[in-house]
GROMACS .gro file of C-alpha atoms in nm:
model
  447
    1MET     CA    1  -0.934  -2.683   1.608
    2ALA     CA    2  -1.117  -2.467   1.357
    3VAL     CA    3  -1.195  -2.519   0.991
    4ILE     CA    4  -1.266  -2.271   0.713
    5VAL     CA    5  -1.604  -2.376   0.579
    6ALA     CA    6  -1.677  -2.106   0.319
    7VAL     CA    7  -1.537  -1.800   0.141
    8ASP     CA    8  -1.782  -1.514   0.091
    9THR     CA    9  -1.689  -1.247  -0.166
   10TYR     CA   10  -1.821  -0.897  -0.234
   11ASP     CA   11  -1.779  -0.619  -0.492
   12VAL     CA   12  -1.763  -0.308  -0.273
   13ARG     CA   13  -1.727   0.034  -0.435
   14PHE     CA   14  -1.730   0.387  -0.293
   15PRO     CA   15  -1.832   0.680  -0.520
   16THR     CA   16  -1.525   0.893  -0.448
   17ALA     CA   17  -1.515   1.028  -0.805
   18ARG     CA   18  -1.807   1.255  -0.726
   19ALA     CA   19  -1.580   1.483  -0.521
   20ARG     CA   20  -1.265   1.404  -0.725
   21ASP     CA   21  -1.105   1.254  -0.416
   22GLY     CA   22  -0.806   1.048  -0.527
   23SER     CA   23  -0.774   1.225  -0.863
   24ASP     CA   24  -0.434   1.241  -1.032
   25ALA     CA   25  -0.279   1.285  -1.375
   26MET     CA   26  -0.337   0.924  -1.478
   27ASN     CA   27  -0.653   0.846  -1.279
   28PRO     CA   28  -0.888   1.146  -1.302
   29ASP     CA   29  -1.207   0.986  -1.166
   30PRO     CA   30  -1.139   0.692  -0.931
   31ASP     CA   31  -1.418   0.522  -0.741
   32TYR     CA   32  -1.225   0.356  -0.460
   33SER     CA   33  -1.321  -0.010  -0.445
   34ALA     CA   34  -1.242  -0.339  -0.273
   35ALA     CA   35  -1.282  -0.693  -0.398
   36TYR     CA   36  -1.355  -0.819  -0.049
   37LEU     CA   37  -1.363  -1.164   0.106
   38VAL     CA   38  -1.447  -1.328   0.435
   39LEU     CA   39  -1.303  -1.664   0.539
   40ARG     CA   40  -1.589  -1.819   0.737
   41THR     CA   41  -1.491  -2.067   1.006
   42ASP     CA   42  -1.701  -2.320   1.192
   43SER     CA   43  -1.619  -2.168   1.530
   44GLY     CA   44  -1.515  -1.805   1.471
   45PRO     CA   45  -1.356  -1.561   1.438
   46ASP     CA   46  -1.356  -1.507   1.060
   47GLY     CA   47  -1.074  -1.378   0.841
   48HIS     CA   48  -1.119  -1.065   0.631
   49GLY     CA   49  -0.916  -0.946   0.332
   50PHE     CA   50  -0.940  -0.751   0.009
   51THR     CA   51  -0.759  -0.611  -0.288
   52PHE     CA   52  -0.792  -0.249  -0.393
   53THR     CA   53  -0.911  -0.119  -0.730
   54ILE     CA   54  -1.055   0.212  -0.853
   55GLY     CA   55  -1.387   0.090  -0.995
   56ARG     CA   56  -1.433  -0.093  -1.321
   57GLY     CA   57  -1.273  -0.435  -1.300
   58ASN     CA   58  -1.338  -0.481  -0.930
   59ASP     CA   59  -1.581  -0.756  -1.029
   60ILE     CA   60  -1.301  -0.930  -1.222
   61CYS     CA   61  -1.087  -0.936  -0.907
   62ARG     CA   62  -1.380  -1.080  -0.714
   63THR     CA   63  -1.414  -1.357  -0.971
   64ALA     CA   64  -1.043  -1.433  -0.941
   65ILE     CA   65  -1.078  -1.460  -0.563
   66ASP     CA   66  -1.367  -1.703  -0.617
   67ALA     CA   67  -1.132  -1.915  -0.833
   68LEU     CA   68  -0.901  -1.960  -0.532
   69THR     CA   69  -1.159  -2.081  -0.281
   70SER     CA   70  -1.076  -2.450  -0.336
   71PHE     CA   71  -0.732  -2.380  -0.184
   72VAL     CA   72  -0.889  -2.238   0.132
   73VAL     CA   73  -1.201  -2.432   0.228
   74GLY     CA   74  -1.113  -2.708   0.473
   75VAL     CA   75  -0.791  -2.542   0.599
   76ASP     CA   76  -0.736  -2.534   0.976
   77PRO     CA   77  -0.602  -2.184   1.058
   78ASP     CA   78  -0.451  -2.312   1.383
   79THR     CA   79  -0.213  -2.546   1.201
   80VAL     CA   80  -0.168  -2.374   0.864
   81ASP     CA   81   0.188  -2.318   0.742
   82LEU     CA   82   0.159  -1.959   0.620
   83GLY     CA   83   0.461  -1.984   0.390
   84ALA     CA   84   0.341  -2.303   0.225
   85PHE     CA   85  -0.013  -2.167   0.203
   86ALA     CA   86   0.098  -1.858   0.010
   87ARG     CA   87   0.322  -2.062  -0.221
   88ASN     CA   88   0.038  -2.305  -0.286
   89LEU     CA   89  -0.178  -2.020  -0.415
   90THR     CA   90   0.087  -1.858  -0.633
   91HIS     CA   91   0.244  -2.180  -0.766
   92ASP     CA   92  -0.074  -2.343  -0.900
   93SER     CA   93   0.024  -2.400  -1.262
   94HIS     CA   94  -0.319  -2.332  -1.414
   95LEU     CA   95  -0.374  -1.998  -1.241
   96ARG     CA   96  -0.006  -1.904  -1.256
   97TRP     CA   97  -0.034  -1.924  -1.636
   98LEU     CA   98  -0.250  -1.611  -1.621
   99GLY     CA   99   0.039  -1.416  -1.466
  100PRO     CA  100   0.278  -1.549  -1.376
  101GLU     CA  101   0.268  -1.376  -1.037
  102LYS     CA  102   0.118  -1.055  -1.168
  103GLY     CA  103  -0.214  -0.914  -1.279
  104VAL     CA  104  -0.561  -0.991  -1.150
  105VAL     CA  105  -0.483  -1.343  -1.028
  106HIS     CA  106  -0.191  -1.216  -0.819
  107LEU     CA  107  -0.409  -0.940  -0.673
  108ALA     CA  108  -0.660  -1.209  -0.579
  109ALA     CA  109  -0.392  -1.430  -0.425
  110GLY     CA  110  -0.274  -1.137  -0.214
  111ALA     CA  111  -0.628  -1.077  -0.091
  112VAL     CA  112  -0.667  -1.440   0.013
  113VAL     CA  113  -0.323  -1.453   0.177
  114ASN     CA  114  -0.398  -1.134   0.371
  115ALA     CA  115  -0.735  -1.272   0.486
  116MET     CA  116  -0.557  -1.580   0.621
  117TRP     CA  117  -0.311  -1.360   0.811
  118ASP     CA  118  -0.605  -1.168   0.956
  119LEU     CA  119  -0.763  -1.494   1.071
  120VAL     CA  120  -0.444  -1.646   1.214
  121ALA     CA  121  -0.351  -1.328   1.402
  122LYS     CA  122  -0.701  -1.296   1.545
  123ARG     CA  123  -0.686  -1.651   1.673
  124ALA     CA  124  -0.349  -1.573   1.829
  125GLY     CA  125  -0.490  -1.260   1.993
  126LYS     CA  126  -0.232  -1.030   1.830
  127PRO     CA  127  -0.227  -0.754   1.569
  128VAL     CA  128  -0.045  -0.871   1.257
  129TRP     CA  129   0.254  -0.641   1.312
  130ARG     CA  130   0.313  -0.794   1.654
  131TYR     CA  131   0.245  -1.149   1.535
  132LEU     CA  132   0.515  -1.105   1.269
  133ALA     CA  133   0.758  -0.932   1.503
  134ASP     CA  134   0.728  -1.218   1.754
  135LEU     CA  135   0.841  -1.477   1.497
  136ASP     CA  136   1.202  -1.588   1.513
  137PRO     CA  137   1.432  -1.535   1.212
  138ASP     CA  138   1.391  -1.890   1.085
  139GLN     CA  139   1.012  -1.856   1.089
  140ILE     CA  140   1.025  -1.524   0.904
  141VAL     CA  141   1.259  -1.663   0.638
  142ASP     CA  142   1.025  -1.959   0.586
  143LEU     CA  143   0.744  -1.721   0.491
  144VAL     CA  144   0.926  -1.613   0.174
  145ASP     CA  145   0.918  -1.768  -0.171
  146TRP     CA  146   1.291  -1.758  -0.244
  147ARG     CA  147   1.266  -1.860  -0.607
  148TYR     CA  148   1.425  -1.590  -0.828
  149LEU     CA  149   1.574  -1.397  -0.531
  150THR     CA  150   1.893  -1.573  -0.434
  151ASP     CA  151   2.116  -1.379  -0.673
  152ALA     CA  152   2.033  -1.076  -0.457
  153LEU     CA  153   1.963  -1.224  -0.114
  154THR     CA  154   1.987  -1.581   0.011
  155PRO     CA  155   1.788  -1.730   0.298
  156ALA     CA  156   2.106  -1.753   0.504
  157GLU     CA  157   2.184  -1.384   0.444
  158ALA     CA  158   1.826  -1.296   0.539
  159ARG     CA  159   1.861  -1.488   0.865
  160ASP     CA  160   2.180  -1.298   0.944
  161LEU     CA  161   2.007  -0.969   0.870
  162LEU     CA  162   1.715  -1.058   1.099
  163ARG     CA  163   1.945  -1.177   1.377
  164ALA     CA  164   2.141  -0.852   1.355
  165ALA     CA  165   1.812  -0.667   1.417
  166GLU     CA  166   1.721  -0.870   1.727
  167PRO     CA  167   1.901  -0.645   1.980
  168GLY     CA  168   1.672  -0.357   2.069
  169ARG     CA  169   1.349  -0.521   1.949
  170GLU     CA  170   1.168  -0.467   2.279
  171ALA     CA  171   1.279  -0.104   2.295
  172ARG     CA  172   1.149  -0.046   1.942
  173ILE     CA  173   0.818  -0.209   2.030
  174ALA     CA  174   0.792   0.021   2.332
  175ARG     CA  175   0.869   0.322   2.114
  176LEU     CA  176   0.597   0.224   1.868
  177GLN     CA  177   0.347   0.178   2.145
  178GLN     CA  178   0.432   0.516   2.295
  179HIS     CA  179   0.490   0.736   1.992
  180GLY     CA  180   0.370   0.550   1.683
  181TYR     CA  181   0.522   0.552   1.333
  182PRO     CA  182   0.575   0.868   1.121
  183ALA     CA  183   0.313   0.947   0.857
  184TYR     CA  184   0.289   1.182   0.562
  185THR     CA  185  -0.033   1.294   0.399
  186THR     CA  186  -0.150   1.316   0.038
  187SER     CA  187  -0.487   1.463   0.134
  188PRO     CA  188  -0.391   1.822   0.029
  189GLY     CA  189  -0.255   1.721  -0.309
  190TRP     CA  190  -0.521   1.567  -0.534
  191LEU     CA  191  -0.502   1.705  -0.884
  192GLY     CA  192  -0.872   1.791  -0.895
  193TYR     CA  193  -0.842   2.036  -0.604
  194ASP     CA  194  -0.817   2.410  -0.669
  195ASP     CA  195  -0.522   2.612  -0.538
  196GLY     CA  196  -0.715   2.749  -0.242
  197LYS     CA  197  -0.805   2.400  -0.124
  198VAL     CA  198  -0.445   2.281  -0.167
  199VAL     CA  199  -0.314   2.569   0.045
  200ARG     CA  200  -0.582   2.529   0.312
  201LEU     CA  201  -0.527   2.155   0.344
  202ALA     CA  202  -0.147   2.191   0.337
  203LYS     CA  203  -0.159   2.434   0.628
  204GLN     CA  204  -0.397   2.206   0.813
  205ALA     CA  205  -0.163   1.910   0.760
  206VAL     CA  206   0.125   2.097   0.924
  207ALA     CA  207  -0.100   2.201   1.210
  208ASP     CA  208  -0.196   1.834   1.254
  209GLY     CA  209   0.168   1.737   1.299
  210PHE     CA  210   0.266   1.607   0.953
  211ARG     CA  211   0.623   1.684   0.848
  212GLN     CA  212   0.571   1.574   0.488
  213ILE     CA  213   0.291   1.624   0.237
  214LYS     CA  214   0.253   1.505  -0.121
  215LEU     CA  215   0.118   1.673  -0.434
  216LYS     CA  216  -0.001   1.507  -0.752
  217VAL     CA  217   0.167   1.637  -1.070
  218GLY     CA  218   0.194   1.557  -1.437
  219ALA     CA  219  -0.109   1.698  -1.618
  220ASP     CA  220   0.009   2.054  -1.684
  221ARG     CA  221   0.357   2.187  -1.606
  222GLU     CA  222   0.256   2.548  -1.540
  223ASP     CA  223  -0.020   2.433  -1.307
  224ASP     CA  224   0.225   2.211  -1.121
  225VAL     CA  225   0.479   2.490  -1.077
  226ARG     CA  226   0.209   2.722  -0.947
  227ARG     CA  227   0.066   2.462  -0.706
  228ILE     CA  228   0.399   2.355  -0.557
  229ARG     CA  229   0.502   2.721  -0.521
  230ALA     CA  230   0.180   2.788  -0.329
  231ALA     CA  231   0.220   2.474  -0.119
  232ARG     CA  232   0.583   2.559  -0.034
  233ALA     CA  233   0.481   2.907   0.076
  234ALA     CA  234   0.204   2.753   0.289
  235VAL     CA  235   0.416   2.496   0.473
  236GLY     CA  236   0.751   2.673   0.492
  237PRO     CA  237   1.101   2.545   0.415
  238HIS     CA  238   1.126   2.266   0.671
  239VAL     CA  239   0.828   2.050   0.573
  240ARG     CA  240   0.903   1.797   0.301
  241ILE     CA  241   0.694   1.809  -0.017
  242ALA     CA  242   0.694   1.493  -0.228
  243VAL     CA  243   0.541   1.489  -0.575
  244ASP     CA  244   0.377   1.202  -0.761
  245ALA     CA  245   0.337   1.175  -1.139
  246ASN     CA  246   0.149   0.842  -1.136
  247GLN     CA  247   0.348   0.700  -1.431
  248ARG     CA  248   0.271   0.994  -1.660
  249TRP     CA  249   0.606   1.065  -1.829
  250ASP     CA  250   0.883   0.933  -2.049
  251VAL     CA  251   1.236   0.981  -1.918
  252ALA     CA  252   1.325   1.311  -2.086
  253GLU     CA  253   0.992   1.466  -1.990
  254ALA     CA  254   1.028   1.347  -1.631
  255VAL     CA  255   1.371   1.507  -1.600
  256SER     CA  256   1.277   1.840  -1.757
  257TRP     CA  257   0.949   1.862  -1.561
  258MET     CA  258   1.123   1.791  -1.231
  259ARG     CA  259   1.392   2.047  -1.302
  260ALA     CA  260   1.108   2.300  -1.342
  261LEU     CA  261   0.978   2.202  -0.997
  262ALA     CA  262   1.326   2.180  -0.841
  263PRO     CA  263   1.339   2.540  -0.702
  264TYR     CA  264   1.064   2.439  -0.457
  265ASP     CA  265   1.271   2.153  -0.316
  266PRO     CA  266   1.064   1.840  -0.389
  267TRP     CA  267   1.174   1.556  -0.160
  268TRP     CA  268   1.098   1.280  -0.411
  269ILE     CA  269   0.937   1.221  -0.746
  270GLU     CA  270   0.709   0.919  -0.726
  271GLU     CA  271   0.629   0.694  -1.022
  272PRO     CA  272   0.785   0.925  -1.283
  273THR     CA  273   0.739   0.665  -1.558
  274SER     CA  274   0.618   0.311  -1.627
  275PRO     CA  275   0.626   0.106  -1.305
  276ASP     CA  276   0.780  -0.185  -1.498
  277ASP     CA  277   1.066   0.015  -1.653
  278ILE     CA  278   1.362  -0.036  -1.425
  279LEU     CA  279   1.617   0.124  -1.658
  280ALA     CA  280   1.401   0.433  -1.703
  281HIS     CA  281   1.382   0.482  -1.327
  282ALA     CA  282   1.759   0.444  -1.307
  283ALA     CA  283   1.803   0.706  -1.581
  284VAL     CA  284   1.570   0.954  -1.408
  285ARG     CA  285   1.748   0.899  -1.078
  286ALA     CA  286   2.089   0.962  -1.234
  287ALA     CA  287   1.967   1.276  -1.410
  288LEU     CA  288   1.821   1.421  -1.089
  289ALA     CA  289   2.118   1.336  -0.868
  290ASP     CA  290   2.214   1.705  -0.833
  291ALA     CA  291   1.883   1.874  -0.912
  292ALA     CA  292   1.779   1.986  -0.562
  293PRO     CA  293   1.839   2.351  -0.464
  294ASP     CA  294   2.135   2.251  -0.245
  295GLY     CA  295   2.292   2.045  -0.524
  296GLY     CA  296   2.174   1.719  -0.378
  297PRO     CA  297   1.930   1.472  -0.529
  298ILE     CA  298   1.563   1.478  -0.598
  299ARG     CA  299   1.491   1.123  -0.491
  300VAL     CA  300   1.308   0.865  -0.701
  301ALA     CA  301   1.033   0.661  -0.536
  302THR     CA  302   0.824   0.381  -0.680
  303GLY     CA  303   0.661   0.050  -0.600
  304GLU     CA  304   0.287   0.089  -0.547
  305HIS     CA  305   0.233  -0.077  -0.886
  306GLY     CA  306   0.528  -0.312  -0.853
  307GLN     CA  307   0.381  -0.644  -0.952
  308ASN     CA  308   0.603  -0.885  -0.758
  309ARG     CA  309   0.923  -0.933  -0.557
  310VAL     CA  310   1.131  -0.984  -0.873
  311LEU     CA  311   1.061  -0.633  -0.996
  312PHE     CA  312   1.161  -0.489  -0.658
  313LYS     CA  313   1.478  -0.701  -0.660
  314GLN     CA  314   1.578  -0.557  -0.997
  315LEU     CA  315   1.497  -0.198  -0.899
  316LEU     CA  316   1.732  -0.239  -0.605
  317GLN     CA  317   2.003  -0.424  -0.799
  318ALA     CA  318   2.001  -0.154  -1.067
  319GLY     CA  319   2.023   0.133  -0.820
  320ALA     CA  320   1.703   0.269  -0.970
  321VAL     CA  321   1.524   0.389  -0.656
  322ASP     CA  322   1.591   0.592  -0.343
  323VAL     CA  323   1.260   0.497  -0.180
  324VAL     CA  324   1.075   0.163  -0.198
  325GLN     CA  325   0.697   0.193  -0.180
  326ILE     CA  326   0.532  -0.135  -0.092
  327ASP     CA  327   0.158  -0.184  -0.127
  328ALA     CA  328  -0.027  -0.423   0.104
  329CYS     CA  329  -0.258  -0.547  -0.176
  330ARG     CA  330  -0.065  -0.519  -0.502
  331VAL     CA  331   0.173  -0.813  -0.456
  332GLY     CA  332   0.099  -1.156  -0.308
  333GLY     CA  333   0.004  -1.034   0.036
  334VAL     CA  334   0.201  -1.031   0.360
  335ASN     CA  335   0.445  -1.301   0.252
  336GLU     CA  336   0.569  -1.130  -0.061
  337ASN     CA  337   0.589  -0.797   0.119
  338VAL     CA  338   0.812  -0.961   0.380
  339ALA     CA  339   1.043  -1.061   0.094
  340ILE     CA  340   1.048  -0.704  -0.037
  341LEU     CA  341   1.121  -0.562   0.309
  342LEU     CA  342   1.415  -0.800   0.342
  343LEU     CA  343   1.548  -0.700   0.000
  344ALA     CA  344   1.518  -0.330   0.080
  345ALA     CA  345   1.705  -0.381   0.408
  346ARG     CA  346   1.977  -0.575   0.224
  347TYR     CA  347   2.031  -0.277  -0.011
  348GLY     CA  348   1.990  -0.011   0.258
  349VAL     CA  349   1.694   0.158   0.090
  350PRO     CA  350   1.415   0.301   0.309
  351VAL     CA  351   1.060   0.173   0.269
  352CYS     CA  352   0.778   0.430   0.266
  353PRO     CA  353   0.458   0.237   0.201
  354HIS     CA  354   0.184   0.341  -0.035
  355ALA     CA  355  -0.154   0.381   0.133
  356GLY     CA  356  -0.488   0.559   0.100
  357GLY     CA  357  -0.753   0.394  -0.113
  358VAL     CA  358  -0.986   0.153   0.067
  359GLY     CA  359  -0.814   0.014   0.374
  360LEU     CA  360  -0.456   0.043   0.249
  361CYS     CA  361  -0.362   0.258   0.548
  362GLU     CA  362  -0.518   0.001   0.779
  363LEU     CA  363  -0.312  -0.283   0.632
  364VAL     CA  364   0.023  -0.134   0.550
  365GLN     CA  365   0.081   0.015   0.896
  366HIS     CA  366   0.135  -0.342   1.018
  367LEU     CA  367   0.404  -0.408   0.756
  368ALA     CA  368   0.596  -0.087   0.826
  369MET     CA  369   0.589  -0.148   1.200
  370PHE     CA  370   0.711  -0.503   1.155
  371ASP     CA  371   0.996  -0.368   0.940
  372PHE     CA  372   1.094  -0.123   1.214
  373VAL     CA  373   1.085  -0.382   1.491
  374ALA     CA  374   1.235  -0.687   1.321
  375VAL     CA  375   1.399  -0.602   0.986
  376SER     CA  376   1.550  -0.257   0.928
  377GLY     CA  377   1.536  -0.141   1.290
  378SER     CA  378   1.506   0.218   1.166
  379ILE     CA  379   1.251   0.489   1.098
  380ARG     CA  380   1.503   0.735   0.953
  381ASP     CA  381   1.359   0.881   0.630
  382ARG     CA  382   1.073   0.631   0.662
  383THR     CA  383   0.711   0.732   0.666
  384ILE     CA  384   0.373   0.578   0.582
  385GLU     CA  385   0.135   0.752   0.346
  386TYR     CA  386  -0.192   0.867   0.501
  387VAL     CA  387  -0.509   0.974   0.324
  388ASP     CA  388  -0.821   1.065   0.518
  389HIS     CA  389  -1.059   0.849   0.315
  390LEU     CA  390  -1.313   0.585   0.414
  391HIS     CA  391  -1.165   0.484   0.751
  392GLU     CA  392  -1.506   0.508   0.913
  393HIS     CA  393  -1.612   0.191   0.730
  394PHE     CA  394  -1.364  -0.028   0.923
  395ARG     CA  395  -1.417  -0.186   1.264
  396THR     CA  396  -1.062  -0.099   1.373
  397PRO     CA  397  -0.955   0.203   1.167
  398VAL     CA  398  -0.614   0.362   1.182
  399VAL     CA  399  -0.550   0.609   1.460
  400LEU     CA  400  -0.318   0.906   1.406
  401ARG     CA  401  -0.177   1.143   1.665
  402ASP     CA  402   0.052   1.436   1.588
  403GLY     CA  403   0.130   1.303   1.242
  404ASN     CA  404   0.207   0.948   1.358
  405TYR     CA  405   0.028   0.617   1.311
  406LEU     CA  406  -0.041   0.468   1.653
  407ALA     CA  407   0.039   0.098   1.679
  408PRO     CA  408  -0.274  -0.118   1.634
  409ILE     CA  409  -0.372  -0.316   1.941
  410ALA     CA  410  -0.674  -0.512   1.812
  411PRO     CA  411  -0.602  -0.869   1.698
  412GLY     CA  412  -0.586  -0.919   1.321
  413PHE     CA  413  -0.496  -0.713   1.016
  414SER     CA  414  -0.736  -0.417   1.069
  415ALA     CA  415  -0.913  -0.534   0.751
  416GLU     CA  416  -1.271  -0.586   0.864
  417LEU     CA  417  -1.543  -0.367   0.710
  418HIS     CA  418  -1.866  -0.297   0.898
  419PRO     CA  419  -2.144  -0.522   0.761
  420GLU     CA  420  -2.361  -0.216   0.699
  421SER     CA  421  -2.085  -0.060   0.485
  422ILE     CA  422  -2.067  -0.376   0.274
  423ALA     CA  423  -2.445  -0.372   0.231
  424THR     CA  424  -2.461  -0.003   0.143
  425TYR     CA  425  -2.173   0.006  -0.105
  426THR     CA  426  -2.202  -0.334  -0.275
  427TYR     CA  427  -2.206  -0.271  -0.649
  428PRO     CA  428  -2.438  -0.233  -0.835
  429ASP     CA  429  -2.734  -0.294  -0.604
  430GLY     CA  430  -2.633  -0.124  -0.278
  431PRO     CA  431  -2.820   0.195  -0.184
  432ALA     CA  432  -2.513   0.409  -0.254
  433TRP     CA  433  -2.532   0.303  -0.619
  434ARG     CA  434  -2.911   0.284  -0.661
  435PRO     CA  435  -3.046   0.596  -0.492
  436ALA     CA  436  -3.419   0.659  -0.516
  437ARG     CA  437  -3.519   0.857  -0.824
  438PRO     CA  438  -3.847   1.012  -0.933
  439ALA     CA  439  -4.051   0.793  -1.164
  440GLY     CA  440  -3.932   0.815  -1.522
  441GLU     CA  441  -3.591   0.964  -1.442
  442GLY     CA  442  -3.286   0.814  -1.616
  443GLU     CA  443  -3.066   0.534  -1.496
  444ASP     CA  444  -2.781   0.587  -1.248
  445ARG     CA  445  -2.430   0.635  -1.375
  446GLU     CA  446  -2.265   0.305  -1.456
  447MET     CA  447  -1.898   0.244  -1.387
   0.00000   0.00000   0.00000
């Protein structure tokens, strides 16, 4: 038996804006950050989790995590019901009032849920992807909060879907362990990079084995046309190029802008408009159904800012997306992402997770691999985003080989930061934020 005796929280921020890493049309100067928590147990190991932000407001997420500690202290991770635990956090009427099931409180709930999964999987001696894949269909279904979903997918239908995926599970696990899971990279495509850097990094991505890259778009149309033309020339006709507008456009602008980029064969347009506007995504998708050079579609992808399972349900019901992009930290943690994976499988839409940031690659690889093993059973047109940022701060960082994520083998959720990284980048008093200055020199930049 073990008991959680305390929850420690931290405001960790990395000054990525200084090099314009992560810059896009909507977010020109992100400082990648994590509202980070540790579930301390009386006998070890501890559980680690976080939610991702881009700077200002990270302290608000930390405060929201602190508000959830009463639901965690005293819990025995060896006997916890992970479905009931997640529902207990998201159903509390006082905190739910601040959402419901969206916004800062939902980000905090996801961080706490993910930390519990890290702890439970560590105690079981398994990586989270394998822990999930080893559950039987009834156990997986019991993880999900089915309220608001049964008009699209019932628990019984989900069980049937999971049972249909049982044949071949061991072969898929073996494939993952041997070859990994396909990745694509956004590292060449940040909007703050000049054309030479885009071309150099695009060529390097292909040399490293990636078969898809992504470019940020949406600030200036002529710039975007020039950059995708240069990138296409750099990678050739057989490497996919996705583009990402980060919610920049209205519908008409999205359609006209993408038709200007269409000669260079963009694989998908990501977040063309408001992440909450289901009908707008459906309209963009319909308008781009024949826009590719071969007369086929330019696909519509979204989801990294999808606030909960209900939004994903409606995107799928409305036929508004070709690609679902889950985020490990945006919704209510592992449990709600399991619901979204089941919904996507029900509608036959591939899931290509959002990653990058602080630790998003580390977390979301587990969810995609679980989907391959136990839910969809497929990696066709599926790929996990990869960005080469900040992995060195994690005890068990992602490992890529030939453009593929290798399956994690360490127990847990790959979420644990090095203590020295926490100390260095804690805001505002860590050394990274308070460098030594000559006497009399001005204050450091505030967020």
